């Protein structure tokens, strides 16, 4: 179906060269830098910077209330998963790339993720589905920015490879908005994203391959969260049909959709591993990590895992989270922050599950 702008055709040709040039794998789990790609689950300030003077709820408390004590561009109350990876690896928190794209040396890496980013380019959806994705970023754009920065801070193939060989790359979560923007309007037929799901995964895989071709040796690829348990989905797709819900009251169809994406992504990871011997590609199982909160909320001191901490009076506390809406309690009693994003507390538990297991096929701390 249609053209794949985020395509793997060119990439396959280059990967043969990459194999021949493959540097000796880095030993010892210490990284000098982290480079991250993704959306609002990863962004540490790019969207905030990019929107300039425009109004946005993320510019106001209660966003940022917990750790930083002020709004800082993260779309949650505190730190996001990549912040916990950085802390665990002894690195400072990752700066957003866009403010310093033309000048920063990024001695500890940079975060290219932009809240609201999609994986595929918006033209893909316009051409194939006559659908407008109002996304401020996508993987092609993040990759282009990444290459621009590399060309400046480590010019030349050898220097780029050397720098990336001692870096950890986090590829996502990304792709969630390719589905969110479609699903969030209940008038859109829910089957359509199943048609473009393979292209989303191919796009993520092609970007991964390009990053490997540039010299990356260790990459973490997170899957999707269970969207059928998100307050925003529970509210937008509320149903009178009991069978639409599983025994935990999550929406079955939407959780199965997340699993379809994750299965395809895992298969892509397996394929990329076989094409790139010596490169470590870790699949991070964010789906199972997040299901812990729904399956045993009391173990984490969470009162109700299916309602947002910040939001309106609707069921699941859905509705906008902003400086006029209500906080339904302390964020550390909630898994969900604003209907779509998790709380810092939840992100920390997800990060721990990837660092120490069991929610990564090789836990990050056991890689070397
Ligand atoms: C595309 O969508 C717009 C509305 O968003 C509609 O007016 C137009 O007719 C559609 N075009 C096609 C070719 O379906
Ligand atoms: C609340 O947010 C709006 C913009 O969304 C802003 O104009 C206003 O100053 C904020 N109010 C307070 C009390 O921070």
mmCIF file of C-alpha atoms and ligand atoms in Angstrom:
data_model
loop_
_atom_site.group_PDB
_atom_site.id
_atom_site.type_symbol
_atom_site.label_atom_id
_atom_site.label_comp_id
_atom_site.label_asym_id
_atom_site.label_seq_id
_atom_site.Cartn_x
_atom_site.Cartn_y
_atom_site.Cartn_z
ATOM 1 C CA UNK A 1 0.000 0.000 0.000
ATOM 2 C CA UNK A 2 1.483 3.272 -1.184
ATOM 3 C CA UNK A 3 4.983 4.537 -0.854
ATOM 4 C CA UNK A 4 7.105 3.950 2.195
ATOM 5 C CA UNK A 5 8.953 7.159 2.677
ATOM 6 C CA UNK A 6 10.518 5.789 5.782
ATOM 7 C CA UNK A 7 11.742 2.985 3.598
ATOM 8 C CA UNK A 8 14.222 0.168 3.975
ATOM 9 C CA UNK A 9 15.257 -0.144 0.326
ATOM 10 C CA UNK A 10 18.319 2.115 0.443
ATOM 11 C CA UNK A 11 19.158 0.925 3.879
ATOM 12 C CA UNK A 12 19.549 -2.703 2.836
ATOM 13 C CA UNK A 13 22.189 -1.761 0.301
ATOM 14 C CA UNK A 14 24.180 0.156 2.875
ATOM 15 C CA UNK A 15 24.005 -2.509 5.542
ATOM 16 C CA UNK A 16 26.406 -4.782 3.660
ATOM 17 C CA UNK A 17 29.040 -2.072 3.928
ATOM 18 C CA UNK A 18 28.169 -1.628 7.577
ATOM 19 C CA UNK A 19 28.776 -5.315 8.207
ATOM 20 C CA UNK A 20 32.209 -5.158 6.597
ATOM 21 C CA UNK A 21 33.093 -2.123 8.644
ATOM 22 C CA UNK A 22 31.634 -3.470 11.853
ATOM 23 C CA UNK A 23 33.792 -2.304 14.716
ATOM 24 C CA UNK A 24 34.705 -4.538 17.606
ATOM 25 C CA UNK A 25 31.791 -4.611 20.012
ATOM 26 C CA UNK A 26 32.084 -2.394 23.020
ATOM 27 C CA UNK A 27 32.632 -4.267 26.246
ATOM 28 C CA UNK A 28 31.592 -3.246 29.721
ATOM 29 C CA UNK A 29 28.194 -1.728 30.233
ATOM 30 C CA UNK A 30 29.219 1.863 30.390
ATOM 31 C CA UNK A 31 28.129 4.367 27.865
ATOM 32 C CA UNK A 32 29.369 7.881 27.359
ATOM 33 C CA UNK A 33 26.194 9.022 25.718
ATOM 34 C CA UNK A 34 22.551 8.235 25.192
ATOM 35 C CA UNK A 35 20.774 9.246 22.011
ATOM 36 C CA UNK A 36 17.018 8.927 22.126
ATOM 37 C CA UNK A 37 14.232 9.040 19.556
ATOM 38 C CA UNK A 38 10.525 9.047 20.265
ATOM 39 C CA UNK A 39 7.397 10.927 21.251
ATOM 40 C CA UNK A 40 5.893 12.380 24.423
ATOM 41 C CA UNK A 41 6.904 9.310 26.397
ATOM 42 C CA UNK A 42 10.536 10.293 25.779
ATOM 43 C CA UNK A 43 10.640 14.059 25.081
ATOM 44 C CA UNK A 44 12.551 16.085 27.675
ATOM 45 C CA UNK A 45 11.858 19.520 26.203
ATOM 46 C CA UNK A 46 11.884 19.598 22.395
ATOM 47 C CA UNK A 47 8.199 20.310 21.914
ATOM 48 C CA UNK A 48 8.210 22.892 24.683
ATOM 49 C CA UNK A 49 11.056 24.705 22.947
ATOM 50 C CA UNK A 50 9.534 24.356 19.488
ATOM 51 C CA UNK A 51 6.138 25.842 20.311
ATOM 52 C CA UNK A 52 7.721 29.107 21.434
ATOM 53 C CA UNK A 53 5.105 31.463 22.784
ATOM 54 C CA UNK A 54 2.075 29.328 21.933
ATOM 55 C CA UNK A 55 -0.055 28.259 24.876
ATOM 56 C CA UNK A 56 0.116 24.631 25.962
ATOM 57 C CA UNK A 57 -0.904 22.793 29.122
ATOM 58 C CA UNK A 58 2.609 21.319 29.362
ATOM 59 C CA UNK A 59 3.924 24.839 30.013
ATOM 60 C CA UNK A 60 1.904 25.015 33.195
ATOM 61 C CA UNK A 61 1.773 23.198 36.478
ATOM 62 C CA UNK A 62 0.828 20.553 37.428
ATOM 63 C CA UNK A 63 3.088 19.256 34.607
ATOM 64 C CA UNK A 64 6.514 18.913 36.179
ATOM 65 C CA UNK A 65 5.255 19.228 39.748
ATOM 66 C CA UNK A 66 6.935 16.157 41.242
ATOM 67 C CA UNK A 67 10.657 16.115 40.594
ATOM 68 C CA UNK A 68 11.585 19.318 38.822
ATOM 69 C CA UNK A 69 8.882 21.313 40.653
ATOM 70 C CA UNK A 70 8.213 23.308 37.507
ATOM 71 C CA UNK A 71 7.014 22.613 33.955
ATOM 72 C CA UNK A 72 10.009 21.511 31.882
ATOM 73 C CA UNK A 73 8.693 19.941 28.708
ATOM 74 C CA UNK A 74 8.211 16.430 30.016
ATOM 75 C CA UNK A 75 4.633 15.334 29.511
ATOM 76 C CA UNK A 76 4.155 13.981 33.010
ATOM 77 C CA UNK A 77 4.516 15.068 36.622
ATOM 78 C CA UNK A 78 8.238 14.251 36.853
ATOM 79 C CA UNK A 79 10.909 12.222 35.115
ATOM 80 C CA UNK A 80 10.308 9.989 32.084
ATOM 81 C CA UNK A 81 11.776 6.546 31.418
ATOM 82 C CA UNK A 82 14.898 7.816 29.615
ATOM 83 C CA UNK A 83 15.750 9.950 32.655
ATOM 84 C CA UNK A 84 15.872 6.798 34.767
ATOM 85 C CA UNK A 85 18.060 5.050 32.197
ATOM 86 C CA UNK A 86 20.455 8.015 32.286
ATOM 87 C CA UNK A 87 20.544 8.016 36.093
ATOM 88 C CA UNK A 88 21.154 4.266 36.208
ATOM 89 C CA UNK A 89 24.048 4.567 33.742
ATOM 90 C CA UNK A 90 25.600 7.401 35.710
ATOM 91 C CA UNK A 91 24.866 10.047 33.109
ATOM 92 C CA UNK A 92 23.241 13.453 33.511
ATOM 93 C CA UNK A 93 19.648 13.810 32.332
ATOM 94 C CA UNK A 94 19.474 14.083 28.542
ATOM 95 C CA UNK A 95 19.143 17.541 27.067
ATOM 96 C CA UNK A 96 16.570 18.043 24.305
ATOM 97 C CA UNK A 97 18.374 18.278 20.958
ATOM 98 C CA UNK A 98 16.436 21.020 19.194
ATOM 99 C CA UNK A 99 17.468 24.026 21.324
ATOM 100 C CA UNK A 100 21.154 23.200 20.736
ATOM 101 C CA UNK A 101 20.923 21.474 17.383
ATOM 102 C CA UNK A 102 23.292 23.959 15.732
ATOM 103 C CA UNK A 103 25.771 24.429 18.556
ATOM 104 C CA UNK A 104 25.645 21.794 21.315
ATOM 105 C CA UNK A 105 28.521 19.364 21.850
ATOM 106 C CA UNK A 106 26.199 16.935 23.671
ATOM 107 C CA UNK A 107 28.991 15.308 25.712
ATOM 108 C CA UNK A 108 26.465 12.932 27.281
ATOM 109 C CA UNK A 109 24.134 12.536 24.337
ATOM 110 C CA UNK A 110 20.930 14.174 23.251
ATOM 111 C CA UNK A 111 17.238 13.534 23.086
ATOM 112 C CA UNK A 112 15.669 13.875 19.633
ATOM 113 C CA UNK A 113 12.207 12.827 20.780
ATOM 114 C CA UNK A 114 9.376 15.295 20.290
ATOM 115 C CA UNK A 115 6.022 15.046 22.043
ATOM 116 C CA UNK A 116 3.347 14.369 19.431
ATOM 117 C CA UNK A 117 5.806 12.760 16.998
ATOM 118 C CA UNK A 118 4.676 9.967 14.699
ATOM 119 C CA UNK A 119 6.862 7.309 13.079
ATOM 120 C CA UNK A 120 5.866 7.604 9.407
ATOM 121 C CA UNK A 121 5.853 10.955 7.629
ATOM 122 C CA UNK A 122 2.467 12.754 7.616
ATOM 123 C CA UNK A 123 2.413 12.599 3.784
ATOM 124 C CA UNK A 124 2.099 8.827 4.057
ATOM 125 C CA UNK A 125 -1.253 9.197 5.803
ATOM 126 C CA UNK A 126 -2.402 11.980 3.514
ATOM 127 C CA UNK A 127 -1.598 9.972 0.403
ATOM 128 C CA UNK A 128 -2.874 6.591 1.499
ATOM 129 C CA UNK A 129 -5.721 7.443 3.879
ATOM 130 C CA UNK A 130 -6.588 11.086 3.159
ATOM 131 C CA UNK A 131 -5.860 11.591 6.841
ATOM 132 C CA UNK A 132 -4.143 14.588 8.371
ATOM 133 C CA UNK A 133 -1.713 13.803 11.158
ATOM 134 C CA UNK A 134 -0.939 17.030 12.975
ATOM 135 C CA UNK A 135 2.424 15.820 14.181
ATOM 136 C CA UNK A 136 5.310 18.148 14.975
ATOM 137 C CA UNK A 137 7.895 15.477 14.145
ATOM 138 C CA UNK A 138 8.426 11.993 12.745
ATOM 139 C CA UNK A 139 11.284 9.500 12.548
ATOM 140 C CA UNK A 140 12.683 10.825 9.251
ATOM 141 C CA UNK A 141 12.952 14.267 10.774
ATOM 142 C CA UNK A 142 14.504 13.017 14.005
ATOM 143 C CA UNK A 143 17.007 10.964 12.046
ATOM 144 C CA UNK A 144 17.897 13.928 9.824
ATOM 145 C CA UNK A 145 18.489 16.050 12.920
ATOM 146 C CA UNK A 146 20.577 13.259 14.476
ATOM 147 C CA UNK A 147 22.773 13.055 11.364
ATOM 148 C CA UNK A 148 23.200 16.807 11.328
ATOM 149 C CA UNK A 149 24.362 16.813 14.929
ATOM 150 C CA UNK A 150 26.720 13.853 14.347
ATOM 151 C CA UNK A 151 28.254 15.536 11.308
ATOM 152 C CA UNK A 152 29.106 18.471 13.524
ATOM 153 C CA UNK A 153 30.228 16.801 16.772
ATOM 154 C CA UNK A 154 31.979 13.797 15.196
ATOM 155 C CA UNK A 155 32.658 14.645 11.549
ATOM 156 C CA UNK A 156 33.717 11.833 9.260
ATOM 157 C CA UNK A 157 32.681 8.206 9.118
ATOM 158 C CA UNK A 158 35.362 6.976 11.546
ATOM 159 C CA UNK A 159 34.655 9.590 14.189
ATOM 160 C CA UNK A 160 30.907 9.046 13.943
ATOM 161 C CA UNK A 161 31.339 5.281 14.313
ATOM 162 C CA UNK A 162 33.661 5.709 17.279
ATOM 163 C CA UNK A 163 31.275 8.047 19.028
ATOM 164 C CA UNK A 164 28.245 5.834 18.420
ATOM 165 C CA UNK A 165 30.076 2.680 19.466
ATOM 166 C CA UNK A 166 30.276 4.061 22.986
ATOM 167 C CA UNK A 167 26.689 5.304 23.002
ATOM 168 C CA UNK A 168 23.367 3.760 23.923
ATOM 169 C CA UNK A 169 20.536 4.442 21.492
ATOM 170 C CA UNK A 170 16.930 4.418 22.649
ATOM 171 C CA UNK A 171 14.540 3.974 19.719
ATOM 172 C CA UNK A 172 11.160 4.856 21.187
ATOM 173 C CA UNK A 173 8.601 4.469 22.290
ATOM 174 C CA UNK A 174 7.589 5.736 18.846
ATOM 175 C CA UNK A 175 4.609 4.861 16.671
ATOM 176 C CA UNK A 176 2.030 5.272 19.417
ATOM 177 C CA UNK A 177 0.758 8.517 17.925
ATOM 178 C CA UNK A 178 0.415 6.982 14.463
ATOM 179 C CA UNK A 179 -2.434 5.097 16.121
ATOM 180 C CA UNK A 180 -3.531 7.566 18.833
ATOM 181 C CA UNK A 181 -4.324 10.323 16.368
ATOM 182 C CA UNK A 182 -6.579 7.930 14.476
ATOM 183 C CA UNK A 183 -8.171 6.087 17.393
ATOM 184 C CA UNK A 184 -8.888 9.108 19.549
ATOM 185 C CA UNK A 185 -11.742 10.102 17.235
ATOM 186 C CA UNK A 186 -14.286 7.283 17.715
ATOM 187 C CA UNK A 187 -15.814 8.073 14.287
ATOM 188 C CA UNK A 188 -12.718 6.717 12.531
ATOM 189 C CA UNK A 189 -13.071 3.022 11.706
ATOM 190 C CA UNK A 190 -10.844 1.216 14.165
ATOM 191 C CA UNK A 191 -9.725 -1.412 11.645
ATOM 192 C CA UNK A 192 -7.747 1.029 9.479
ATOM 193 C CA UNK A 193 -4.615 1.226 11.669
ATOM 194 C CA UNK A 194 -4.242 -2.550 11.342
ATOM 195 C CA UNK A 195 -3.600 -1.901 7.642
ATOM 196 C CA UNK A 196 -0.798 0.577 8.213
ATOM 197 C CA UNK A 197 0.712 -1.100 11.278
ATOM 198 C CA UNK A 198 3.214 -3.086 9.147
ATOM 199 C CA UNK A 199 4.440 0.158 7.583
ATOM 200 C CA UNK A 200 4.853 1.778 11.011
ATOM 201 C CA UNK A 201 6.986 -1.161 12.134
ATOM 202 C CA UNK A 202 8.963 -1.171 8.874
ATOM 203 C CA UNK A 203 9.655 2.524 9.387
ATOM 204 C CA UNK A 204 10.941 1.945 12.926
ATOM 205 C CA UNK A 205 13.086 -0.944 11.633
ATOM 206 C CA UNK A 206 14.489 1.133 8.746
ATOM 207 C CA UNK A 207 15.428 3.921 11.162
ATOM 208 C CA UNK A 208 17.085 1.394 13.447
ATOM 209 C CA UNK A 209 19.067 0.016 10.537
ATOM 210 C CA UNK A 210 20.239 3.498 9.578
ATOM 211 C CA UNK A 211 21.374 4.174 13.122
ATOM 212 C CA UNK A 212 23.262 0.877 13.076
ATOM 213 C CA UNK A 213 24.820 1.778 9.725
ATOM 214 C CA UNK A 214 26.081 4.991 11.289
ATOM 215 C CA UNK A 215 27.834 2.931 13.946
ATOM 216 C CA UNK A 216 25.433 2.281 16.830
ATOM 217 C CA UNK A 217 26.224 -0.959 18.665
ATOM 218 C CA UNK A 218 23.656 -1.033 21.466
ATOM 219 C CA UNK A 219 20.033 -0.132 20.927
ATOM 220 C CA UNK A 220 16.935 -0.434 23.074
ATOM 221 C CA UNK A 221 13.610 -0.740 21.256
ATOM 222 C CA UNK A 222 10.533 -0.369 23.456
ATOM 223 C CA UNK A 223 7.125 -1.704 22.518
ATOM 224 C CA UNK A 224 3.776 -0.052 23.098
ATOM 225 C CA UNK A 225 1.908 0.273 26.335
ATOM 226 C CA UNK A 226 -1.482 -1.462 26.675
ATOM 227 C CA UNK A 227 -3.619 1.330 25.208
ATOM 228 C CA UNK A 228 -6.849 -0.449 26.156
ATOM 229 C CA UNK A 229 -6.061 0.361 29.807
ATOM 230 C CA UNK A 230 -5.481 4.093 29.193
ATOM 231 C CA UNK A 231 -8.111 6.441 30.655
ATOM 232 C CA UNK A 232 -8.270 8.403 27.363
ATOM 233 C CA UNK A 233 -9.126 5.231 25.428
ATOM 234 C CA UNK A 234 -11.476 3.886 28.111
ATOM 235 C CA UNK A 235 -13.350 7.148 27.934
ATOM 236 C CA UNK A 236 -13.367 7.644 24.134
ATOM 237 C CA UNK A 237 -14.391 4.035 23.490
ATOM 238 C CA UNK A 238 -16.642 3.418 26.473
ATOM 239 C CA UNK A 239 -18.931 0.503 25.689
ATOM 240 C CA UNK A 240 -22.104 -1.053 27.037
ATOM 241 C CA UNK A 241 -20.980 -4.446 25.794
ATOM 242 C CA UNK A 242 -19.456 -6.329 28.731
ATOM 243 C CA UNK A 243 -17.455 -8.494 26.381
ATOM 244 C CA UNK A 244 -15.534 -5.455 25.105
ATOM 245 C CA UNK A 245 -13.694 -5.444 28.447
ATOM 246 C CA UNK A 246 -11.293 -7.949 29.887
ATOM 247 C CA UNK A 247 -11.441 -9.063 33.511
ATOM 248 C CA UNK A 248 -9.339 -6.045 34.536
ATOM 249 C CA UNK A 249 -11.765 -3.681 32.755
ATOM 250 C CA UNK A 250 -9.332 -2.766 30.008
ATOM 251 C CA UNK A 251 -10.612 -2.599 26.416
ATOM 252 C CA UNK A 252 -9.734 -5.943 24.866
ATOM 253 C CA UNK A 253 -9.635 -4.863 21.239
ATOM 254 C CA UNK A 254 -7.226 -2.008 21.923
ATOM 255 C CA UNK A 255 -4.913 -4.093 24.079
ATOM 256 C CA UNK A 256 -4.850 -6.717 21.356
ATOM 257 C CA UNK A 257 -3.935 -3.972 18.918
ATOM 258 C CA UNK A 258 -0.964 -2.973 21.110
ATOM 259 C CA UNK A 259 0.076 -6.613 21.174
ATOM 260 C CA UNK A 260 -0.128 -6.886 17.386
ATOM 261 C CA UNK A 261 2.175 -3.911 17.042
ATOM 262 C CA UNK A 262 4.542 -5.341 19.625
ATOM 263 C CA UNK A 263 4.626 -8.763 18.008
ATOM 264 C CA UNK A 264 5.471 -7.233 14.622
ATOM 265 C CA UNK A 265 8.121 -5.028 16.249
ATOM 266 C CA UNK A 266 9.704 -8.022 17.990
ATOM 267 C CA UNK A 267 9.835 -9.871 14.695
ATOM 268 C CA UNK A 268 11.518 -6.849 13.139
ATOM 269 C CA UNK A 269 14.045 -6.837 16.004
ATOM 270 C CA UNK A 270 14.805 -10.517 15.416
ATOM 271 C CA UNK A 271 15.311 -9.835 11.707
ATOM 272 C CA UNK A 272 17.610 -6.883 12.408
ATOM 273 C CA UNK A 273 19.666 -8.913 14.881
ATOM 274 C CA UNK A 274 20.326 -11.564 12.275
ATOM 275 C CA UNK A 275 21.318 -8.918 9.724
ATOM 276 C CA UNK A 276 23.617 -7.109 12.138
ATOM 277 C CA UNK A 277 25.708 -9.620 14.060
ATOM 278 C CA UNK A 278 27.579 -8.013 16.925
ATOM 279 C CA UNK A 279 24.976 -5.305 17.412
ATOM 280 C CA UNK A 280 22.978 -5.598 20.613
ATOM 281 C CA UNK A 281 19.311 -4.873 20.080
ATOM 282 C CA UNK A 282 17.260 -5.119 23.248
ATOM 283 C CA UNK A 283 13.476 -5.314 23.076
ATOM 284 C CA UNK A 284 11.925 -3.558 26.069
ATOM 285 C CA UNK A 285 8.532 -4.951 26.969
ATOM 286 C CA UNK A 286 6.702 -1.800 28.102
ATOM 287 C CA UNK A 287 3.372 -3.586 27.627
ATOM 288 C CA UNK A 288 4.003 -6.169 30.343
ATOM 289 C CA UNK A 289 5.740 -3.611 32.533
ATOM 290 C CA UNK A 290 2.639 -1.414 32.469
ATOM 291 C CA UNK A 291 0.252 -4.341 32.966
ATOM 292 C CA UNK A 292 1.751 -4.786 36.440
ATOM 293 C CA UNK A 293 -0.076 -1.667 37.597
ATOM 294 C CA UNK A 294 -3.394 -3.021 36.343
ATOM 295 C CA UNK A 295 -2.825 -6.559 37.601
ATOM 296 C CA UNK A 296 -1.616 -5.725 41.115
ATOM 297 C CA UNK A 297 -2.084 -2.013 41.807
ATOM 298 C CA UNK A 298 -1.986 -2.496 45.571
ATOM 299 C CA UNK A 299 1.592 -3.818 45.297
ATOM 300 C CA UNK A 300 2.565 -0.350 44.073
ATOM 301 C CA UNK A 301 0.320 1.701 46.314
ATOM 302 C CA UNK A 302 -1.874 2.637 43.380
ATOM 303 C CA UNK A 303 -5.519 3.202 44.193
ATOM 304 C CA UNK A 304 -7.103 2.806 40.745
ATOM 305 C CA UNK A 305 -4.802 2.096 37.789
ATOM 306 C CA UNK A 306 -7.453 3.012 35.204
ATOM 307 C CA UNK A 307 -8.028 6.627 36.192
ATOM 308 C CA UNK A 308 -5.866 9.674 35.570
ATOM 309 C CA UNK A 309 -4.273 11.643 38.396
ATOM 310 C CA UNK A 310 -4.874 14.942 36.599
ATOM 311 C CA UNK A 311 -8.055 15.439 34.623
ATOM 312 C CA UNK A 312 -11.713 16.269 34.481
ATOM 313 C CA UNK A 313 -14.851 14.985 36.100
ATOM 314 C CA UNK A 314 -15.567 12.374 33.439
ATOM 315 C CA UNK A 315 -15.304 8.655 33.957
ATOM 316 C CA UNK A 316 -11.639 7.680 34.324
ATOM 317 C CA UNK A 317 -11.008 11.367 35.136
ATOM 318 C CA UNK A 318 -10.809 11.944 31.437
ATOM 319 C CA UNK A 319 -10.614 15.362 29.910
ATOM 320 C CA UNK A 320 -7.789 17.820 29.689
ATOM 321 C CA UNK A 321 -5.133 18.030 32.360
ATOM 322 C CA UNK A 322 -4.144 21.645 32.792
ATOM 323 C CA UNK A 323 -3.741 24.301 35.437
ATOM 324 C CA UNK A 324 -7.521 24.618 35.801
ATOM 325 C CA UNK A 325 -8.386 20.968 36.259
ATOM 326 C CA UNK A 326 -8.147 18.939 39.338
ATOM 327 C CA UNK A 327 -5.482 16.735 40.806
ATOM 328 C CA UNK A 328 -7.319 13.704 42.137
ATOM 329 C CA UNK A 329 -4.613 12.937 44.671
ATOM 330 C CA UNK A 330 -0.883 12.596 45.045
ATOM 331 C CA UNK A 331 0.714 11.410 41.766
ATOM 332 C CA UNK A 332 2.438 8.583 43.606
ATOM 333 C CA UNK A 333 -0.951 6.964 44.144
ATOM 334 C CA UNK A 334 -1.568 6.809 40.379
ATOM 335 C CA UNK A 335 -0.117 4.944 37.408
ATOM 336 C CA UNK A 336 -1.678 7.303 34.896
ATOM 337 C CA UNK A 337 -0.955 10.990 34.828
ATOM 338 C CA UNK A 338 -3.213 12.744 32.307
ATOM 339 C CA UNK A 339 -5.175 10.092 30.461
ATOM 340 C CA UNK A 340 -2.468 9.217 27.923
ATOM 341 C CA UNK A 341 0.809 9.458 29.820
ATOM 342 C CA UNK A 342 1.998 7.733 32.936
ATOM 343 C CA UNK A 343 3.182 9.194 36.192
ATOM 344 C CA UNK A 344 6.839 9.461 37.125
ATOM 345 C CA UNK A 345 6.203 6.704 39.627
ATOM 346 C CA UNK A 346 5.007 4.366 36.872
ATOM 347 C CA UNK A 347 7.852 5.352 34.542
ATOM 348 C CA UNK A 348 10.400 4.533 37.241
ATOM 349 C CA UNK A 349 8.961 1.067 37.731
ATOM 350 C CA UNK A 350 8.939 0.488 33.953
ATOM 351 C CA UNK A 351 12.572 1.655 33.725
ATOM 352 C CA UNK A 352 13.626 -0.626 36.586
ATOM 353 C CA UNK A 353 11.995 -3.572 34.811
ATOM 354 C CA UNK A 354 14.084 -2.873 31.712
ATOM 355 C CA UNK A 355 17.318 -2.192 33.611
ATOM 356 C CA UNK A 356 17.143 -5.202 35.938
ATOM 357 C CA UNK A 357 14.540 -7.417 34.256
ATOM 358 C CA UNK A 358 12.179 -9.009 33.671
ATOM 359 C CA UNK A 359 10.868 -6.560 31.065
ATOM 360 C CA UNK A 360 13.727 -6.684 28.558
ATOM 361 C CA UNK A 361 14.952 -9.709 26.626
ATOM 362 C CA UNK A 362 18.369 -8.831 28.011
ATOM 363 C CA UNK A 363 18.100 -6.487 30.995
ATOM 364 C CA UNK A 364 20.192 -3.386 30.328
ATOM 365 C CA UNK A 365 22.403 -3.866 33.357
ATOM 366 C CA UNK A 366 23.218 -7.435 32.309
ATOM 367 C CA UNK A 367 24.216 -6.629 28.742
ATOM 368 C CA UNK A 368 27.948 -6.932 29.182
HETATM 369 C C1 LIG B 1 -10.344 13.912 1.940
HETATM 370 O O1 LIG B 1 -10.888 14.372 3.152
HETATM 371 C C2 LIG B 1 -11.529 15.612 3.073
HETATM 372 C C3 LIG B 1 -12.047 15.979 4.464
HETATM 373 O O2 LIG B 1 -11.053 15.830 5.408
HETATM 374 C C4 LIG B 1 -12.678 15.566 2.097
HETATM 375 O O3 LIG B 1 -13.266 16.828 1.955
HETATM 376 C C5 LIG B 1 -12.170 15.073 0.744
HETATM 377 O O4 LIG B 1 -13.265 14.886 -0.121
HETATM 378 C C6 LIG B 1 -11.409 13.759 0.891
HETATM 379 N N1 LIG B 1 -10.803 13.403 -0.370
HETATM 380 C C7 LIG B 1 -10.898 12.174 -0.882
HETATM 381 C C8 LIG B 1 -10.192 11.956 -2.164
HETATM 382 O O5 LIG B 1 -11.525 11.275 -0.328
HETATM 383 C C1 LIG B 2 -2.925 28.653 33.213
HETATM 384 O O1 LIG B 2 -2.579 28.350 31.867
HETATM 385 C C2 LIG B 2 -2.851 29.374 30.934
HETATM 386 C C3 LIG B 2 -2.427 28.892 29.547
HETATM 387 O O2 LIG B 2 -2.879 27.608 29.291
HETATM 388 C C4 LIG B 2 -2.086 30.640 31.325
HETATM 389 O O3 LIG B 2 -2.427 31.670 30.441
HETATM 390 C C5 LIG B 2 -2.379 31.034 32.748
HETATM 391 O O4 LIG B 2 -1.566 32.099 33.139
HETATM 392 C C6 LIG B 2 -2.159 29.861 33.704
HETATM 393 N N1 LIG B 2 -2.578 30.226 35.037
HETATM 394 C C7 LIG B 2 -1.813 30.060 36.094
HETATM 395 C C8 LIG B 2 -2.396 30.433 37.415
HETATM 396 O O5 LIG B 2 -0.692 29.578 36.025
#
